[in-house]
Amino acid sequence: MPEIKVMDHPLILHKIGIIRKKETGSKEFRELIGEIAMLMTFEATRKLELEDVEIETPITKTKVKQLKGKKVAIVPILRAGLGMVDGMLTMIPAAKIGHIGLYRDPKTLEPVEYYCKLPEDCANREIYVVDPMLATGGSSSAAISMLKNKGVKNIHFMCIIAAPEGLERLKKEHPDIDIYIGGLDEKLNENGYIVPGLGDAGDRIFGTL
Ligand SMILES: O=P(O)(O)OC[C@H]1O[C@H](OP(=O)(O)OP(=O)(O)O)[C@H](O)[C@@H]1O
Ligand SMILES: O=c1cc[nH]c(=O)[nH]1
Ligand SMILES: [Mg+2]
């Protein structure tokens, strides 16, 4: 069963409070996005399957748990999704990384694709699509459709802030994926920005405001 989970861990909520502040500068913003992504990875990977394997400690033989089956790939939606990758790699260092380049046309709010490079074996991996912001849902829905067109089945989506409108769209267009959200906000404004939100995540991460 697909899972939709809004984070409730105090460390995650505290850090989200800091990135919302308009006076938080790029350096701190970028560091916190990475830390939040790292902490959210704990929740988002809870369903990964384990198997028992026999090993030898320096003392004796014993059984330990190891991750079973599919390997992981992280797929950030450029640019802002890049800010989440290093934090996630701290938790899953062997993950492969795919990149999907999309920007949202400021007038139409429609996603415009400009890049796609995925691991060759992505159809056999557990895929984590990441983007700090889920606003109308256009970008994340398009990215997930691109992956499905390449035969990827096990898709999880992780974002730090979501608008209800984007969550509804994603649930409708991709009812089969897990969705992990740091904070679920009130609404979108007339320009398609999340309220209260945190502004433009990509610009704040890369200092291009
Ligand atoms: O849910 P949506 O309405 O599609 O909006 C969300 C998208 O908008 C932002 O990207 P942006 O277009 O600002 O590109 P950037 O990451 O290069 O800044 C954000 O990082 C998402 O990708
Ligand atoms: O509030 C928003 C909406 C889309 N993209 C952002 O970076 N922020
Ligand atoms: Mg942006």
PDB file of N, CA, C and O in Angstrom, residues 75-126:
ATOM      1  N   VAL A  75      16.785  10.662  -7.237  1.00  0.00           N
ATOM      2  CA  VAL A  75      16.595  11.461  -8.457  1.00  0.00           C
ATOM      3  C   VAL A  75      16.129  12.866  -8.063  1.00  0.00           C
ATOM      4  O   VAL A  75      14.929  13.087  -7.835  1.00  0.00           O
ATOM      5  N   PRO A  76      17.075  13.821  -7.949  1.00  0.00           N
ATOM      6  CA  PRO A  76      16.663  15.193  -7.654  1.00  0.00           C
ATOM      7  C   PRO A  76      16.064  15.861  -8.885  1.00  0.00           C
ATOM      8  O   PRO A  76      16.525  15.632 -10.008  1.00  0.00           O
ATOM      9  N   ILE A  77      15.032  16.684  -8.656  1.00  0.00           N
ATOM     10  CA  ILE A  77      14.516  17.546  -9.729  1.00  0.00           C
ATOM     11  C   ILE A  77      15.328  18.842  -9.650  1.00  0.00           C
ATOM     12  O   ILE A  77      15.342  19.520  -8.612  1.00  0.00           O
ATOM     13  N   LEU A  78      16.055  19.150 -10.725  1.00  0.00           N
ATOM     14  CA  LEU A  78      16.918  20.338 -10.759  1.00  0.00           C
ATOM     15  C   LEU A  78      16.035  21.597 -10.762  1.00  0.00           C
ATOM     16  O   LEU A  78      14.947  21.558 -11.344  1.00  0.00           O
ATOM     17  N   ARG A  79      16.574  22.677 -10.178  1.00  0.00           N
ATOM     18  CA  ARG A  79      17.813  22.719  -9.414  1.00  0.00           C
ATOM     19  C   ARG A  79      17.632  22.351  -7.949  1.00  0.00           C
ATOM     20  O   ARG A  79      18.512  21.785  -7.318  1.00  0.00           O
ATOM     21  N   ALA A  80      16.489  22.801  -7.382  1.00  0.00           N
ATOM     22  CA  ALA A  80      16.378  22.793  -5.928  1.00  0.00           C
ATOM     23  C   ALA A  80      16.571  21.402  -5.317  1.00  0.00           C
ATOM     24  O   ALA A  80      17.110  21.279  -4.215  1.00  0.00           O
ATOM     25  N   GLY A  81      16.166  20.363  -6.029  1.00  0.00           N
ATOM     26  CA  GLY A  81      16.313  19.004  -5.508  1.00  0.00           C
ATOM     27  C   GLY A  81      17.755  18.633  -5.208  1.00  0.00           C
ATOM     28  O   GLY A  81      18.031  17.786  -4.346  1.00  0.00           O
ATOM     29  N   LEU A  82      18.692  19.279  -5.913  1.00  0.00           N
ATOM     30  CA  LEU A  82      20.116  18.986  -5.675  1.00  0.00           C
ATOM     31  C   LEU A  82      20.498  19.222  -4.227  1.00  0.00           C
ATOM     32  O   LEU A  82      21.363  18.537  -3.682  1.00  0.00           O
ATOM     33  N   GLY A  83      19.832  20.197  -3.600  1.00  0.00           N
ATOM     34  CA  GLY A  83      20.153  20.535  -2.211  1.00  0.00           C
ATOM     35  C   GLY A  83      19.873  19.396  -1.243  1.00  0.00           C
ATOM     36  O   GLY A  83      20.364  19.412  -0.113  1.00  0.00           O
ATOM     37  N   MET A  84      19.083  18.418  -1.656  1.00  0.00           N
ATOM     38  CA  MET A  84      18.719  17.323  -0.754  1.00  0.00           C
ATOM     39  C   MET A  84      19.623  16.098  -0.919  1.00  0.00           C
ATOM     40  O   MET A  84      19.593  15.180  -0.102  1.00  0.00           O
ATOM     41  N   VAL A  85      20.435  16.089  -1.973  1.00  0.00           N
ATOM     42  CA  VAL A  85      21.141  14.847  -2.333  1.00  0.00           C
ATOM     43  C   VAL A  85      22.224  14.470  -1.315  1.00  0.00           C
ATOM     44  O   VAL A  85      22.285  13.323  -0.863  1.00  0.00           O
ATOM     45  N   ASP A  86      23.078  15.421  -0.934  1.00  0.00           N
ATOM     46  CA  ASP A  86      24.194  15.064  -0.051  1.00  0.00           C
ATOM     47  C   ASP A  86      23.712  14.524   1.291  1.00  0.00           C
ATOM     48  O   ASP A  86      24.265  13.560   1.819  1.00  0.00           O
ATOM     49  N   GLY A  87      22.668  15.140   1.834  1.00  0.00           N
ATOM     50  CA  GLY A  87      22.113  14.667   3.103  1.00  0.00           C
ATOM     51  C   GLY A  87      21.608  13.240   2.978  1.00  0.00           C
ATOM     52  O   GLY A  87      21.804  12.407   3.869  1.00  0.00           O
ATOM     53  N   MET A  88      20.979  12.936   1.851  1.00  0.00           N
ATOM     54  CA  MET A  88      20.465  11.578   1.656  1.00  0.00           C
ATOM     55  C   MET A  88      21.604  10.588   1.459  1.00  0.00           C
ATOM     56  O   MET A  88      21.550   9.451   1.933  1.00  0.00           O
ATOM     57  N   LEU A  89      22.659  11.041   0.775  1.00  0.00           N
ATOM     58  CA  LEU A  89      23.807  10.148   0.549  1.00  0.00           C
ATOM     59  C   LEU A  89      24.528   9.817   1.856  1.00  0.00           C
ATOM     60  O   LEU A  89      25.159   8.763   1.970  1.00  0.00           O
ATOM     61  N   THR A  90      24.438  10.717   2.841  1.00  0.00           N
ATOM     62  CA  THR A  90      25.018  10.417   4.153  1.00  0.00           C
ATOM     63  C   THR A  90      24.378   9.156   4.720  1.00  0.00           C
ATOM     64  O   THR A  90      25.024   8.351   5.376  1.00  0.00           O
ATOM     65  N   MET A  91      23.086   8.991   4.434  1.00  0.00           N
ATOM     66  CA  MET A  91      22.349   7.827   4.952  1.00  0.00           C
ATOM     67  C   MET A  91      22.459   6.616   4.029  1.00  0.00           C
ATOM     68  O   MET A  91      22.442   5.479   4.487  1.00  0.00           O
ATOM     69  N   ILE A  92      22.513   6.865   2.719  1.00  0.00           N
ATOM     70  CA  ILE A  92      22.532   5.758   1.736  1.00  0.00           C
ATOM     71  C   ILE A  92      23.712   5.999   0.797  1.00  0.00           C
ATOM     72  O   ILE A  92      23.528   6.377  -0.379  1.00  0.00           O
ATOM     73  N   PRO A  93      24.949   5.779   1.278  1.00  0.00           N
ATOM     74  CA  PRO A  93      26.120   6.196   0.489  1.00  0.00           C
ATOM     75  C   PRO A  93      26.273   5.477  -0.848  1.00  0.00           C
ATOM     76  O   PRO A  93      26.907   6.011  -1.755  1.00  0.00           O
ATOM     77  N   ALA A  94      25.685   4.295  -0.987  1.00  0.00           N
ATOM     78  CA  ALA A  94      25.876   3.544  -2.233  1.00  0.00           C
ATOM     79  C   ALA A  94      24.808   3.867  -3.275  1.00  0.00           C
ATOM     80  O   ALA A  94      24.815   3.286  -4.369  1.00  0.00           O
ATOM     81  N   ALA A  95      23.898   4.781  -2.965  1.00  0.00           N
ATOM     82  CA  ALA A  95      22.828   5.090  -3.928  1.00  0.00           C
ATOM     83  C   ALA A  95      23.417   5.683  -5.197  1.00  0.00           C
ATOM     84  O   ALA A  95      24.409   6.411  -5.157  1.00  0.00           O
ATOM     85  N   LYS A  96      22.786   5.362  -6.338  1.00  0.00           N
ATOM     86  CA  LYS A  96      23.137   6.053  -7.584  1.00  0.00           C
ATOM     87  C   LYS A  96      22.271   7.318  -7.694  1.00  0.00           C
ATOM     88  O   LYS A  96      21.227   7.408  -7.058  1.00  0.00           O
ATOM     89  N   ILE A  97      22.727   8.240  -8.524  1.00  0.00           N
ATOM     90  CA  ILE A  97      22.009   9.517  -8.645  1.00  0.00           C
ATOM     91  C   ILE A  97      21.581   9.724 -10.092  1.00  0.00           C
ATOM     92  O   ILE A  97      22.417   9.671 -10.995  1.00  0.00           O
ATOM     93  N   GLY A  98      20.288   9.982 -10.295  1.00  0.00           N
ATOM     94  CA  GLY A  98      19.793  10.418 -11.606  1.00  0.00           C
ATOM     95  C   GLY A  98      19.458  11.896 -11.513  1.00  0.00           C
ATOM     96  O   GLY A  98      19.300  12.418 -10.412  1.00  0.00           O
ATOM     97  N   HIS A  99      19.366  12.578 -12.650  1.00  0.00           N
ATOM     98  CA  HIS A  99      19.004  13.995 -12.619  1.00  0.00           C
ATOM     99  C   HIS A  99      17.863  14.248 -13.605  1.00  0.00           C
ATOM    100  O   HIS A  99      17.937  13.802 -14.761  1.00  0.00           O
ATOM    101  N   ILE A 100      16.851  14.959 -13.139  1.00  0.00           N
ATOM    102  CA  ILE A 100      15.787  15.405 -14.040  1.00  0.00           C
ATOM    103  C   ILE A 100      15.741  16.928 -13.967  1.00  0.00           C
ATOM    104  O   ILE A 100      15.553  17.502 -12.886  1.00  0.00           O
ATOM    105  N   GLY A 101      15.952  17.573 -15.107  1.00  0.00           N
ATOM    106  CA  GLY A 101      15.946  19.035 -15.165  1.00  0.00           C
ATOM    107  C   GLY A 101      14.581  19.535 -15.592  1.00  0.00           C
ATOM    108  O   GLY A 101      14.116  19.246 -16.695  1.00  0.00           O
ATOM    109  N   LEU A 102      13.920  20.244 -14.687  1.00  0.00           N
ATOM    110  CA  LEU A 102      12.607  20.840 -14.983  1.00  0.00           C
ATOM    111  C   LEU A 102      12.573  22.215 -14.349  1.00  0.00           C
ATOM    112  O   LEU A 102      13.062  22.370 -13.236  1.00  0.00           O
ATOM    113  N   TYR A 103      12.029  23.190 -15.036  1.00  0.00           N
ATOM    114  CA  TYR A 103      11.704  24.422 -14.328  1.00  0.00           C
ATOM    115  C   TYR A 103      10.249  24.756 -14.603  1.00  0.00           C
ATOM    116  O   TYR A 103       9.664  24.298 -15.592  1.00  0.00           O
ATOM    117  N   ARG A 104       9.717  25.544 -13.712  1.00  0.00           N
ATOM    118  CA  ARG A 104       8.310  25.892 -13.825  1.00  0.00           C
ATOM    119  C   ARG A 104       8.203  27.222 -14.558  1.00  0.00           C
ATOM    120  O   ARG A 104       8.770  28.211 -14.122  1.00  0.00           O
ATOM    121  N   ASP A 105       7.485  27.207 -15.685  1.00  0.00           N
ATOM    122  CA  ASP A 105       7.304  28.461 -16.408  1.00  0.00           C
ATOM    123  C   ASP A 105       6.557  29.441 -15.490  1.00  0.00           C
ATOM    124  O   ASP A 105       5.482  29.123 -15.002  1.00  0.00           O
ATOM    125  N   PRO A 106       7.162  30.629 -15.247  1.00  0.00           N
ATOM    126  CA  PRO A 106       6.539  31.531 -14.260  1.00  0.00           C
ATOM    127  C   PRO A 106       5.146  32.018 -14.664  1.00  0.00           C
ATOM    128  O   PRO A 106       4.337  32.360 -13.797  1.00  0.00           O
ATOM    129  N   LYS A 107       4.848  32.034 -15.979  1.00  0.00           N
ATOM    130  CA  LYS A 107       3.512  32.526 -16.391  1.00  0.00           C
ATOM    131  C   LYS A 107       2.463  31.410 -16.351  1.00  0.00           C
ATOM    132  O   LYS A 107       1.409  31.547 -15.763  1.00  0.00           O
ATOM    133  N   THR A 108       2.807  30.283 -17.007  1.00  0.00           N
ATOM    134  CA  THR A 108       1.806  29.209 -17.120  1.00  0.00           C
ATOM    135  C   THR A 108       1.842  28.256 -15.929  1.00  0.00           C
ATOM    136  O   THR A 108       0.909  27.482 -15.733  1.00  0.00           O
ATOM    137  N   LEU A 109       2.949  28.285 -15.163  1.00  0.00           N
ATOM    138  CA  LEU A 109       3.222  27.354 -14.051  1.00  0.00           C
ATOM    139  C   LEU A 109       3.391  25.909 -14.544  1.00  0.00           C
ATOM    140  O   LEU A 109       3.435  24.976 -13.748  1.00  0.00           O
ATOM    141  N   GLU A 110       3.491  25.730 -15.866  1.00  0.00           N
ATOM    142  CA  GLU A 110       3.688  24.381 -16.421  1.00  0.00           C
ATOM    143  C   GLU A 110       5.172  24.009 -16.357  1.00  0.00           C
ATOM    144  O   GLU A 110       6.035  24.863 -16.580  1.00  0.00           O
ATOM    145  N   PRO A 111       5.498  22.732 -16.084  1.00  0.00           N
ATOM    146  CA  PRO A 111       6.912  22.332 -16.054  1.00  0.00           C
ATOM    147  C   PRO A 111       7.519  22.267 -17.452  1.00  0.00           C
ATOM    148  O   PRO A 111       6.862  21.832 -18.396  1.00  0.00           O
ATOM    149  N   VAL A 112       8.758  22.728 -17.574  1.00  0.00           N
ATOM    150  CA  VAL A 112       9.480  22.673 -18.853  1.00  0.00           C
ATOM    151  C   VAL A 112      10.700  21.772 -18.642  1.00  0.00           C
ATOM    152  O   VAL A 112      11.529  22.035 -17.775  1.00  0.00           O
ATOM    153  N   GLU A 113      10.783  20.704 -19.450  1.00  0.00           N
ATOM    154  CA  GLU A 113      11.879  19.738 -19.278  1.00  0.00           C
ATOM    155  C   GLU A 113      13.130  20.217 -20.005  1.00  0.00           C
ATOM    156  O   GLU A 113      13.031  20.674 -21.144  1.00  0.00           O
ATOM    157  N   TYR A 114      14.309  20.141 -19.362  1.00  0.00           N
ATOM    158  CA  TYR A 114      15.541  20.501 -20.067  1.00  0.00           C
ATOM    159  C   TYR A 114      16.659  19.496 -19.887  1.00  0.00           C
ATOM    160  O   TYR A 114      17.710  19.619 -20.506  1.00  0.00           O
ATOM    161  N   TYR A 115      16.471  18.464 -19.065  1.00  0.00           N
ATOM    162  CA  TYR A 115      17.558  17.497 -18.885  1.00  0.00           C
ATOM    163  C   TYR A 115      17.009  16.221 -18.265  1.00  0.00           C
ATOM    164  O   TYR A 115      16.094  16.269 -17.430  1.00  0.00           O
ATOM    165  N   CYS A 116      17.579  15.088 -18.681  1.00  0.00           N
ATOM    166  CA  CYS A 116      17.229  13.828 -18.016  1.00  0.00           C
ATOM    167  C   CYS A 116      18.373  12.839 -18.192  1.00  0.00           C
ATOM    168  O   CYS A 116      18.722  12.486 -19.322  1.00  0.00           O
ATOM    169  N   LYS A 117      18.982  12.449 -17.101  1.00  0.00           N
ATOM    170  CA  LYS A 117      20.043  11.436 -17.141  1.00  0.00           C
ATOM    171  C   LYS A 117      19.845  10.527 -15.930  1.00  0.00           C
ATOM    172  O   LYS A 117      19.948  10.975 -14.783  1.00  0.00           O
ATOM    173  N   LEU A 118      19.562   9.270 -16.231  1.00  0.00           N
ATOM    174  CA  LEU A 118      19.226   8.329 -15.157  1.00  0.00           C
ATOM    175  C   LEU A 118      20.181   7.152 -15.164  1.00  0.00           C
ATOM    176  O   LEU A 118      20.740   6.817 -16.221  1.00  0.00           O
ATOM    177  N   PRO A 119      20.371   6.498 -14.016  1.00  0.00           N
ATOM    178  CA  PRO A 119      21.180   5.281 -14.018  1.00  0.00           C
ATOM    179  C   PRO A 119      20.566   4.251 -14.974  1.00  0.00           C
ATOM    180  O   PRO A 119      19.337   4.128 -15.047  1.00  0.00           O
ATOM    181  N   GLU A 120      21.429   3.515 -15.689  1.00  0.00           N
ATOM    182  CA  GLU A 120      20.930   2.566 -16.699  1.00  0.00           C
ATOM    183  C   GLU A 120      19.977   1.535 -16.122  1.00  0.00           C
ATOM    184  O   GLU A 120      19.020   1.122 -16.762  1.00  0.00           O
ATOM    185  N   ASP A 121      20.274   1.138 -14.870  1.00  0.00           N
ATOM    186  CA  ASP A 121      19.461   0.086 -14.250  1.00  0.00           C
ATOM    187  C   ASP A 121      18.354   0.669 -13.372  1.00  0.00           C
ATOM    188  O   ASP A 121      17.907   0.021 -12.424  1.00  0.00           O
ATOM    189  N   CYS A 122      17.900   1.896 -13.684  1.00  0.00           N
ATOM    190  CA  CYS A 122      16.942   2.552 -12.774  1.00  0.00           C
ATOM    191  C   CYS A 122      15.636   1.765 -12.637  1.00  0.00           C
ATOM    192  O   CYS A 122      14.995   1.808 -11.588  1.00  0.00           O
ATOM    193  N   ALA A 123      15.263   1.006 -13.675  1.00  0.00           N
ATOM    194  CA  ALA A 123      14.007   0.245 -13.583  1.00  0.00           C
ATOM    195  C   ALA A 123      14.086  -0.839 -12.512  1.00  0.00           C
ATOM    196  O   ALA A 123      13.062  -1.327 -12.038  1.00  0.00           O
ATOM    197  N   ASN A 124      15.308  -1.214 -12.123  1.00  0.00           N
ATOM    198  CA  ASN A 124      15.461  -2.257 -11.098  1.00  0.00           C
ATOM    199  C   ASN A 124      15.793  -1.680  -9.730  1.00  0.00           C
ATOM    200  O   ASN A 124      16.216  -2.408  -8.842  1.00  0.00           O
ATOM    201  N   ARG A 125      15.674  -0.379  -9.580  1.00  0.00           N
ATOM    202  CA  ARG A 125      16.042   0.244  -8.310  1.00  0.00           C
ATOM    203  C   ARG A 125      14.823   0.821  -7.600  1.00  0.00           C
ATOM    204  O   ARG A 125      13.800   1.092  -8.220  1.00  0.00           O
ATOM    205  N   GLU A 126      14.981   1.021  -6.320  1.00  0.00           N
ATOM    206  CA  GLU A 126      14.026   1.755  -5.500  1.00  0.00           C
ATOM    207  C   GLU A 126      14.363   3.233  -5.718  1.00  0.00           C
ATOM    208  O   GLU A 126      15.488   3.649  -5.456  1.00  0.00           O
TER     209      GLU A 126
END
